[in-house]
PDB file of C-alpha atoms in Angstrom:
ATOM      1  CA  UNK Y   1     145.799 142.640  98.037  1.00 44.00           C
ATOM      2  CA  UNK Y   2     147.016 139.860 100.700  1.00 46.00           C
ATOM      3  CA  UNK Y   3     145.399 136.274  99.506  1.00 47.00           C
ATOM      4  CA  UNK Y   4     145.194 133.435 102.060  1.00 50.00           C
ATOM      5  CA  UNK Y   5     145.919 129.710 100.438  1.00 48.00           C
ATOM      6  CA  UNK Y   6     141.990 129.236 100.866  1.00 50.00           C
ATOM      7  CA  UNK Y   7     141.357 132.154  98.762  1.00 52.00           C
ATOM      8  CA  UNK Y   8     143.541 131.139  95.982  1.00 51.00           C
ATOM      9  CA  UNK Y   9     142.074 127.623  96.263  1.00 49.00           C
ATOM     10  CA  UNK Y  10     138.815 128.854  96.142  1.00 52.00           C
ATOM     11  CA  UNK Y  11     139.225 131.121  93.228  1.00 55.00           C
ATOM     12  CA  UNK Y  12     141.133 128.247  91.095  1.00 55.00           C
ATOM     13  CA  UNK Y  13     138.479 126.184  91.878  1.00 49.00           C
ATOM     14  CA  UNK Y  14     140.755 123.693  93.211  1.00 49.00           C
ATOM     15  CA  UNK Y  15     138.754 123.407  96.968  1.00 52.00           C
ATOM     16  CA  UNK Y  16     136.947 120.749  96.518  1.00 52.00           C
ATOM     17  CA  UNK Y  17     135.071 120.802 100.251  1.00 55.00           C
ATOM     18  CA  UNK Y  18     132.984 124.195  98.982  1.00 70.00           C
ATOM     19  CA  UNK Y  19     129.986 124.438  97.543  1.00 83.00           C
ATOM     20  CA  UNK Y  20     126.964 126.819  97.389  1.00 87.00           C
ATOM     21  CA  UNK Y  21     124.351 127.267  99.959  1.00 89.00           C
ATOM     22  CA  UNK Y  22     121.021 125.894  98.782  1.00 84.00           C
ATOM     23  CA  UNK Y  23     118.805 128.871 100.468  1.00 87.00           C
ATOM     24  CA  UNK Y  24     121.492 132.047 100.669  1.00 89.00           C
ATOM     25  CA  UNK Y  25     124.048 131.288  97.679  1.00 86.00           C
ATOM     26  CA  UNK Y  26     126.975 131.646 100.067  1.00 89.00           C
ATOM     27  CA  UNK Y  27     129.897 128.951 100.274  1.00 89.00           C
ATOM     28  CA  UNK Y  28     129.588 126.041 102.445  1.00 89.00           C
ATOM     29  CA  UNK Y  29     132.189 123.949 104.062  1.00 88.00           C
ATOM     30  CA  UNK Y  30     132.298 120.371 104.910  1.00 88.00           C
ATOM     31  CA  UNK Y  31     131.003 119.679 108.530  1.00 86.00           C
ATOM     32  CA  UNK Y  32     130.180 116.181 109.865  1.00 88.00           C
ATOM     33  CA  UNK Y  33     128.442 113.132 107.692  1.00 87.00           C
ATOM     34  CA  UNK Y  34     124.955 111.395 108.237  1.00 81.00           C
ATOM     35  CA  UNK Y  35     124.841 108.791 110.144  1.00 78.00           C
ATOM     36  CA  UNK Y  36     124.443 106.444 106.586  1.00 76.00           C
ATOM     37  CA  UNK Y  37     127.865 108.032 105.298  1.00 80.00           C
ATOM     38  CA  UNK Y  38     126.447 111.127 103.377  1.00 84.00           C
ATOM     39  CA  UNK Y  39     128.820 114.121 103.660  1.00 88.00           C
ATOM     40  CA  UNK Y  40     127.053 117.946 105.047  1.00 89.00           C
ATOM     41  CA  UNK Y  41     127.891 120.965 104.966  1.00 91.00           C
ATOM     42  CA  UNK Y  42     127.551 123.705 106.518  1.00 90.00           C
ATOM     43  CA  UNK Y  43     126.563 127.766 105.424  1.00 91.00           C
ATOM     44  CA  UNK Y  44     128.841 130.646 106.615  1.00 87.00           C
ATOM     45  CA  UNK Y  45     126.251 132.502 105.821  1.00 87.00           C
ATOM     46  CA  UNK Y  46     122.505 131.142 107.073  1.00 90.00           C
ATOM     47  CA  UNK Y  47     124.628 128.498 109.080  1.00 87.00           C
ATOM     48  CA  UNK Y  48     122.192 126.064 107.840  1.00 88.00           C
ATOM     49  CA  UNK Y  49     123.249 122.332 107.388  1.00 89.00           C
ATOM     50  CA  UNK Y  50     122.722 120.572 104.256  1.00 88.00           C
ATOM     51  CA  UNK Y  51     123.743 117.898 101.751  1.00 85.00           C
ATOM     52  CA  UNK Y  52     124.783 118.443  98.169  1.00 82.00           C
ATOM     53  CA  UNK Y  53     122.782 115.439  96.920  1.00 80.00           C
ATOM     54  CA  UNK Y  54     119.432 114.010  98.344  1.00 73.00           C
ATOM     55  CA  UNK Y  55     119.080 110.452  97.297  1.00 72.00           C
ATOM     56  CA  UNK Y  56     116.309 107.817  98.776  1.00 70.00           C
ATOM     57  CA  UNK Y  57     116.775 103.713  98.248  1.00 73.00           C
ATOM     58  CA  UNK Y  58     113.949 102.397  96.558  1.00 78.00           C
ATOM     59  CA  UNK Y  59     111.189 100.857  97.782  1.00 84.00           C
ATOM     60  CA  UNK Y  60     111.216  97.286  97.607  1.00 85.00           C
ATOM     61  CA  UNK Y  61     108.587  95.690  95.662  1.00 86.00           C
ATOM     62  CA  UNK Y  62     106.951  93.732  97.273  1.00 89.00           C
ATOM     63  CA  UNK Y  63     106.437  96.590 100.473  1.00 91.00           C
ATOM     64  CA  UNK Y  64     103.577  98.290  98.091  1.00 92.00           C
ATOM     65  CA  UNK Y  65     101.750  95.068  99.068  1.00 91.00           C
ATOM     66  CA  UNK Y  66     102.402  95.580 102.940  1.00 93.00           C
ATOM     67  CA  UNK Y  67     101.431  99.230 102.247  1.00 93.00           C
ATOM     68  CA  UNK Y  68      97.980  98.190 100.698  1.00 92.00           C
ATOM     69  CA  UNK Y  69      97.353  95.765 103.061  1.00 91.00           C
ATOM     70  CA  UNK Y  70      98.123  97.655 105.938  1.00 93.00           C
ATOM     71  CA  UNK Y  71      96.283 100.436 105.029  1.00 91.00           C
ATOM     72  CA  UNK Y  72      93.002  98.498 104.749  1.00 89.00           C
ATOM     73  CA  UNK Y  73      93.671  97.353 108.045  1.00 89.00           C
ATOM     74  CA  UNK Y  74      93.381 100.112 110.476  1.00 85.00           C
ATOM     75  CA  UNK Y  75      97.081 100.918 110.366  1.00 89.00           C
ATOM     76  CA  UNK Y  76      98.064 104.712 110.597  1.00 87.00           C
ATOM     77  CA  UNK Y  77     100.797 106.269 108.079  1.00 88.00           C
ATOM     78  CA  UNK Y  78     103.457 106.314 111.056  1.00 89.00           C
ATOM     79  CA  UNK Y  79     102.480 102.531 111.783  1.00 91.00           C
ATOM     80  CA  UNK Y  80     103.001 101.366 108.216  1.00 93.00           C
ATOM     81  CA  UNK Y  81     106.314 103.199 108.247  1.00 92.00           C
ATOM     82  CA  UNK Y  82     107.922 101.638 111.580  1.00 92.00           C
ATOM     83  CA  UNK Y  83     106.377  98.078 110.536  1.00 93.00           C
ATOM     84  CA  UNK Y  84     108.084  97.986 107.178  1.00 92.00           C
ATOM     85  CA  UNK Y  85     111.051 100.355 108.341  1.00 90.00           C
ATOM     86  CA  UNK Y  86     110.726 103.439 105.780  1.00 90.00           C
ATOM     87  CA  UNK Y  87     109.677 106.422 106.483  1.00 88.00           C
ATOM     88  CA  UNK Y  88     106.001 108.425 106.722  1.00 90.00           C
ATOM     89  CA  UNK Y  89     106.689 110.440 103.259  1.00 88.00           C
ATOM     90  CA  UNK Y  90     107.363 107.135 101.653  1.00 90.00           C
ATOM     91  CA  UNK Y  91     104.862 105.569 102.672  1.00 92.00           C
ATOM     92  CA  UNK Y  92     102.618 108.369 101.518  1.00 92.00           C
ATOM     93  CA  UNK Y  93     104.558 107.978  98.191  1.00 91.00           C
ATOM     94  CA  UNK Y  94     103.277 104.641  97.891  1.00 93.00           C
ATOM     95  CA  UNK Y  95      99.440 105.085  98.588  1.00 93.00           C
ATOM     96  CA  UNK Y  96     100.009 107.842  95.709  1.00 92.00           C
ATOM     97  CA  UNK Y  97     101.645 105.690  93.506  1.00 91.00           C
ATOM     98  CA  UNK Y  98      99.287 102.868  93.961  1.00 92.00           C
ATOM     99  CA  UNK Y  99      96.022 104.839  93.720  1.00 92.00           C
ATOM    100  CA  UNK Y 100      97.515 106.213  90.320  1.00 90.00           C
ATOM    101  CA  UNK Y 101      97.338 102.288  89.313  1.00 88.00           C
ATOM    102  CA  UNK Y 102      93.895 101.721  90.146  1.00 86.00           C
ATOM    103  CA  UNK Y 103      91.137 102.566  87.578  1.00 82.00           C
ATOM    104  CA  UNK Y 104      87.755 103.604  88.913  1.00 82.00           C
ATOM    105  CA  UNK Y 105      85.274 100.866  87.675  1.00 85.00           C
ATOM    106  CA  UNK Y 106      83.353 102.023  85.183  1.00 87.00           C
ATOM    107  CA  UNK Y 107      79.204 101.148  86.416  1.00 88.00           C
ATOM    108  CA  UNK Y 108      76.650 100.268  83.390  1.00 89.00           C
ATOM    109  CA  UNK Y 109      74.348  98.912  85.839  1.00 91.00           C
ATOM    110  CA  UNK Y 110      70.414 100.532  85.499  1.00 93.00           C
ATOM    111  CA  UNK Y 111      67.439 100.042  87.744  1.00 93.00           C
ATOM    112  CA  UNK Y 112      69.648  99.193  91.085  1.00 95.00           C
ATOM    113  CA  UNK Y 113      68.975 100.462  94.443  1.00 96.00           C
ATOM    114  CA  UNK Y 114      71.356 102.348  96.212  1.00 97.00           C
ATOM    115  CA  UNK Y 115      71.909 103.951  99.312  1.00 97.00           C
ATOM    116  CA  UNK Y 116      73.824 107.579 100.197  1.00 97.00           C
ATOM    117  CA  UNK Y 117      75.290 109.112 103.864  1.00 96.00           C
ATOM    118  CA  UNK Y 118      77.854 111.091 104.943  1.00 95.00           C
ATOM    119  CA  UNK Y 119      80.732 109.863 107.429  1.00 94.00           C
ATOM    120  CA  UNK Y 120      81.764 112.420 110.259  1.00 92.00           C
ATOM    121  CA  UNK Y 121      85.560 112.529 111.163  1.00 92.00           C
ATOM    122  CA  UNK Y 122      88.448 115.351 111.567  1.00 91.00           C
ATOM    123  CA  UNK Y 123      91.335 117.258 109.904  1.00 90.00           C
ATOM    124  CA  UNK Y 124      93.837 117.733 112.478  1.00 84.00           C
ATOM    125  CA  UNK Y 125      91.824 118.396 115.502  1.00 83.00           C
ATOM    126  CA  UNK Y 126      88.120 118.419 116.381  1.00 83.00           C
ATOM    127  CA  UNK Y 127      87.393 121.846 115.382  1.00 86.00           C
ATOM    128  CA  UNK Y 128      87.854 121.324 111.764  1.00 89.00           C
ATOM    129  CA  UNK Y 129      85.126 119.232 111.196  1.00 91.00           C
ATOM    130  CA  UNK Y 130      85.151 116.911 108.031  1.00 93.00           C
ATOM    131  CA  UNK Y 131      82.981 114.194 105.916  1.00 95.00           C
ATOM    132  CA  UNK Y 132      83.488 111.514 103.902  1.00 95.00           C
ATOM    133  CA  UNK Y 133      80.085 111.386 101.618  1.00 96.00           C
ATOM    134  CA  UNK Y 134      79.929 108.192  99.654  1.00 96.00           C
ATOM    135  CA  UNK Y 135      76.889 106.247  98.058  1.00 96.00           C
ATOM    136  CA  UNK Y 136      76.856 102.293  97.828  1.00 96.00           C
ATOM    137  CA  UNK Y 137      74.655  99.479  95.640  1.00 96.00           C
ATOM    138  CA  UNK Y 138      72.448  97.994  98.152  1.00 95.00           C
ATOM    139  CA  UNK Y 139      72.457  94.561  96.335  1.00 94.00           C
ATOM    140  CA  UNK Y 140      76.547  94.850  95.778  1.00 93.00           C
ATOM    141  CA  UNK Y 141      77.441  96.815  98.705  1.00 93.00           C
ATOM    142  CA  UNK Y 142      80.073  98.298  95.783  1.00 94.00           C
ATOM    143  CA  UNK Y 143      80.862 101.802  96.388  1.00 95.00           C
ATOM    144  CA  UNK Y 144      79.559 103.834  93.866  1.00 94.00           C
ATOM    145  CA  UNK Y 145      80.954 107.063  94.481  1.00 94.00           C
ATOM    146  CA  UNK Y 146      82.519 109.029  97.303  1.00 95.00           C
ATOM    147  CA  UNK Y 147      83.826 112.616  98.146  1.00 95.00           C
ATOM    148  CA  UNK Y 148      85.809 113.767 100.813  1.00 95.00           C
ATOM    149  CA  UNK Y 149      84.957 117.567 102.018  1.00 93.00           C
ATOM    150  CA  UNK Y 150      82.284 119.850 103.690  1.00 93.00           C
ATOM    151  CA  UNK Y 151      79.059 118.651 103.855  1.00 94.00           C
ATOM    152  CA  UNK Y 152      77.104 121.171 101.748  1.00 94.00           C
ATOM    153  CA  UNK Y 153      74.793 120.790  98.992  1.00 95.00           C
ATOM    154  CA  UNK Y 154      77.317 121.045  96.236  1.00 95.00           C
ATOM    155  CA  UNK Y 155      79.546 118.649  97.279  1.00 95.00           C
ATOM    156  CA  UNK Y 156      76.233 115.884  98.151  1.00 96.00           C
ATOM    157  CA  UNK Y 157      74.905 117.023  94.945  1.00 96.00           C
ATOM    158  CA  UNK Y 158      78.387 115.329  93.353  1.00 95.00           C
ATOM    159  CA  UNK Y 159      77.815 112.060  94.375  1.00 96.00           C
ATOM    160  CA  UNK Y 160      73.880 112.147  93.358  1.00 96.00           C
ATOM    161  CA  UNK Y 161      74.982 113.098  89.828  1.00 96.00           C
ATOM    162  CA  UNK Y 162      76.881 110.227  89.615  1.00 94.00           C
ATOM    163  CA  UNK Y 163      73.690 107.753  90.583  1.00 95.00           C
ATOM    164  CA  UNK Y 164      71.059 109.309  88.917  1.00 96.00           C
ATOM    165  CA  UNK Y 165      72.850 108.736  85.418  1.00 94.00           C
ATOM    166  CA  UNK Y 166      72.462 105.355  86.265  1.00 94.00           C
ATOM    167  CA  UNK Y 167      68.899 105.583  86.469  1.00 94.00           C
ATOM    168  CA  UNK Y 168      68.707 103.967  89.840  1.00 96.00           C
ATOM    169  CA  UNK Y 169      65.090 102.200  90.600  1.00 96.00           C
ATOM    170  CA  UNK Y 170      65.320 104.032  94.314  1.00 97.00           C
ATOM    171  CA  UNK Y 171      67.734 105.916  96.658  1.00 97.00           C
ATOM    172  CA  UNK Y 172      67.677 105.582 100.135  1.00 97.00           C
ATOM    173  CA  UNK Y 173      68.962 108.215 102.699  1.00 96.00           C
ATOM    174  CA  UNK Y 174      68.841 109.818 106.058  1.00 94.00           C
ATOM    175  CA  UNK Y 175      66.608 112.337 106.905  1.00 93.00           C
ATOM    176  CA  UNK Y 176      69.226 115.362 106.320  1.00 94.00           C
ATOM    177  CA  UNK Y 177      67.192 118.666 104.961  1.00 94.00           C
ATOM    178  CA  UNK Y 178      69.475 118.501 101.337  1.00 95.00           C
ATOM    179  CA  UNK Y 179      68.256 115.525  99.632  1.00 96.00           C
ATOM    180  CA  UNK Y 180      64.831 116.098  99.125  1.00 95.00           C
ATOM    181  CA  UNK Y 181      65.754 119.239  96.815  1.00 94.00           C
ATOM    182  CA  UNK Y 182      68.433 117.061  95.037  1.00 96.00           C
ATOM    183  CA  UNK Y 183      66.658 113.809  94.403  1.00 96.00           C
ATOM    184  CA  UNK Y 184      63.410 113.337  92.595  1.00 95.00           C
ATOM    185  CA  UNK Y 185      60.527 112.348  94.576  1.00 95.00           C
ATOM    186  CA  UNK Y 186      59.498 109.279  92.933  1.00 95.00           C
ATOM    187  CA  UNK Y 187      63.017 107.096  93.454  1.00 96.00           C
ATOM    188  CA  UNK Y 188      63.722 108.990  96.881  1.00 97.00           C
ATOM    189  CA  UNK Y 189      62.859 106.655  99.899  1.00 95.00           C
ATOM    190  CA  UNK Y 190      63.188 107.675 103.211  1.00 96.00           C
ATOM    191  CA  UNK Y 191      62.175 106.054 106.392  1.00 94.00           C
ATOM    192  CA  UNK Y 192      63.599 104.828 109.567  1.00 92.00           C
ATOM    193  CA  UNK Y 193      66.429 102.290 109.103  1.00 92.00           C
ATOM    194  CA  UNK Y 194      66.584 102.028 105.504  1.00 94.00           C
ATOM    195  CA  UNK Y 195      70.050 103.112 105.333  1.00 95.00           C
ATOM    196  CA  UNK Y 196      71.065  99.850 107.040  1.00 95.00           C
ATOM    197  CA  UNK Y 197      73.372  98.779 104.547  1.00 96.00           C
ATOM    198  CA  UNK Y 198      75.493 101.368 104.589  1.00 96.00           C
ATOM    199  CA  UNK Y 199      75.866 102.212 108.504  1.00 95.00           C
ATOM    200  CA  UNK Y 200      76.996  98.673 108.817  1.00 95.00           C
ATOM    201  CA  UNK Y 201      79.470  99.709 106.078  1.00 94.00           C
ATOM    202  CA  UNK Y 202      80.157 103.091 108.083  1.00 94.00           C
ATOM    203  CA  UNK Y 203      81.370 100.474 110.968  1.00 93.00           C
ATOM    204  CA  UNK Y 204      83.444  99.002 109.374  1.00 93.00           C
ATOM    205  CA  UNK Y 205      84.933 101.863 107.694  1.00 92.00           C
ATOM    206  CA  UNK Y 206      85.816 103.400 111.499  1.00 91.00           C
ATOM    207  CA  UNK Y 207      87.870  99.690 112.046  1.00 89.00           C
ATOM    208  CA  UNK Y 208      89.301  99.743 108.780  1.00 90.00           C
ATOM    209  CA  UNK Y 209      90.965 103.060 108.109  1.00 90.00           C
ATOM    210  CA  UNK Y 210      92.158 105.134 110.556  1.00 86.00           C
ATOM    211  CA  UNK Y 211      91.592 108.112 110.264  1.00 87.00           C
ATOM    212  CA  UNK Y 212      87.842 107.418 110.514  1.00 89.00           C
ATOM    213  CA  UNK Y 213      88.154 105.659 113.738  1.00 85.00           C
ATOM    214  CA  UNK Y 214      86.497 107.761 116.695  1.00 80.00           C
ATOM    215  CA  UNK Y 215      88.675 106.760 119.588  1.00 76.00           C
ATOM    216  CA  UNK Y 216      91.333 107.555 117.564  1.00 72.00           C
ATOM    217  CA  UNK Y 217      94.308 110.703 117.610  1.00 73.00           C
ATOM    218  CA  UNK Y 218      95.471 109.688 114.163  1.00 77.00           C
ATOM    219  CA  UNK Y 219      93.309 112.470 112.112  1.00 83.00           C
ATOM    220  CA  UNK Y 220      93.972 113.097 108.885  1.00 86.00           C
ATOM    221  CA  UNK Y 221      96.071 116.043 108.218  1.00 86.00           C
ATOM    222  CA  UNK Y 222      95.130 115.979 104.119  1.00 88.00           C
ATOM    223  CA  UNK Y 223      91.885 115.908 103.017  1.00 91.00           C
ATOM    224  CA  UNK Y 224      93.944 114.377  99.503  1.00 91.00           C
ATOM    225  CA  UNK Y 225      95.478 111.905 101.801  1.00 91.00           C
ATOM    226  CA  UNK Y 226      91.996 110.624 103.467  1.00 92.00           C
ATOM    227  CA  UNK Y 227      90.781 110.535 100.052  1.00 93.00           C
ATOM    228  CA  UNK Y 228      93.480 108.318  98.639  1.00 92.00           C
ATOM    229  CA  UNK Y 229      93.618 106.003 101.537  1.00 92.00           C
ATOM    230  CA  UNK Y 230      89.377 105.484 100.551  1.00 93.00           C
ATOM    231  CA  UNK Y 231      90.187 105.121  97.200  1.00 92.00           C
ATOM    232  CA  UNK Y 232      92.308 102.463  97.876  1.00 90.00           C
ATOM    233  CA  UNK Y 233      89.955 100.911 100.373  1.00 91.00           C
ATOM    234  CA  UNK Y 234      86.574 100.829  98.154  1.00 91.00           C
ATOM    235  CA  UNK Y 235      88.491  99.952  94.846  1.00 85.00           C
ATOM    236  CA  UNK Y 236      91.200  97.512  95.718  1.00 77.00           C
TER     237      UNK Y 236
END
């Protein structure tokens, strides 16, 4: 059988520019570098380019700060990454990372009023409607609790859980059709602009994040990601 040099190389394992394909198992050769020095290849087989290695620099420090701050100031993902020069999966890495950090506050409060609504926006585009439904203190203006999802019954009924183990002295809402069969009669107040509180809170939410904005194209694409970016908003 007639052997090119290559061949024998190959088989010797003394070619040191070969190496498997990632996605078809066939050998690569070297072809071109990254424009930061890192060697690719490139499949015989799938003629797909790849590295051997994928390595990221770390993220400097003092960046998660940036990242925070940013975040809680109307800044979208691809914002945060062109301000602080890394890129939009890092920076998603970081809100991650940083939620894990936070603890949720732990509420012994009894006999405090609070107030519940839901907060319209988008995942992706307009026809996938989504809500942010979240319930505040009305003295504190702390958020109490919050879910990110449909608004149906199970998902409000979350959040109510959540209050009524505190035994609140009242709960204020809108006039939508679910909370009268989820909250007793007695502490349930409704009546026309009792929810004050938290609308002004809903405006600020829209100038804060956003996602939540309404002139805005930045949508989420995650319902995770809008719910780690609130996280990170309501217990900073």
């Amino acid at each position: 059988m007639w052997f090119t040099i290559g061949h024998f190389l190959e088989n010797n394992g003394l070619r040191t520019n070969i190496m498997k394909c990632k996605y078809c198992q066939n050998n690569c050769i070297k072809k071109g570098k990254r424009s930061y020095g890192k060697q690719t290849y490139l499949c015989n087989g799938c003629k797909k380019y790849q590295q051997k290695d994928y390595t990221k620099e770390p993220i400097a420090q003092e960046k998660y700060e940036w990242v925070h701050n940013l975040n809680n100031e109307g800044n979208s993902m691809s914002s945060i990454g062109r301000l602080l020069h890394i890129s939009v999966s890092s920076v998603q890495r970081v809100i991650c990372r940083l939620v894990a950090l936070l603890q949720k506050p732990v509420f012994k409060e009894t006999g405090q009023s609070y107030e519940i609504d839901e907060l319209k926006t988008f995942c992706g585009n307009k026809d996938n409607e989504l809500w942010l439904i979240y319930a505040i203190n009305r003295k504190s203006k702390q958020v109490m609790e919050f879910l990110v999802g449909r608004r149906t019954k199970e998902n409000i009924k979350q959040v109510i859980d959540t209050l009524l183990k505190l035994e609140p002295k009242h709960i204020y809402s809108d006039r939508l059709n679910i909370y009268p069969a989820l909250l007793p009669v007695n502490i349930h107040r409704v009546y026309p602009k009792c929810t004050n509180y938290i609308e002004r809170k809903n405006l600020t939410l829209r100038i804060q994040l956003k996602p939540l904005n309404r002139k805005t194209l930045c949508f989420t694409r995650s319902v995770t990601m809008l719910s780690l970016k609130f996280h990170l908003w309501a217990w900073r």
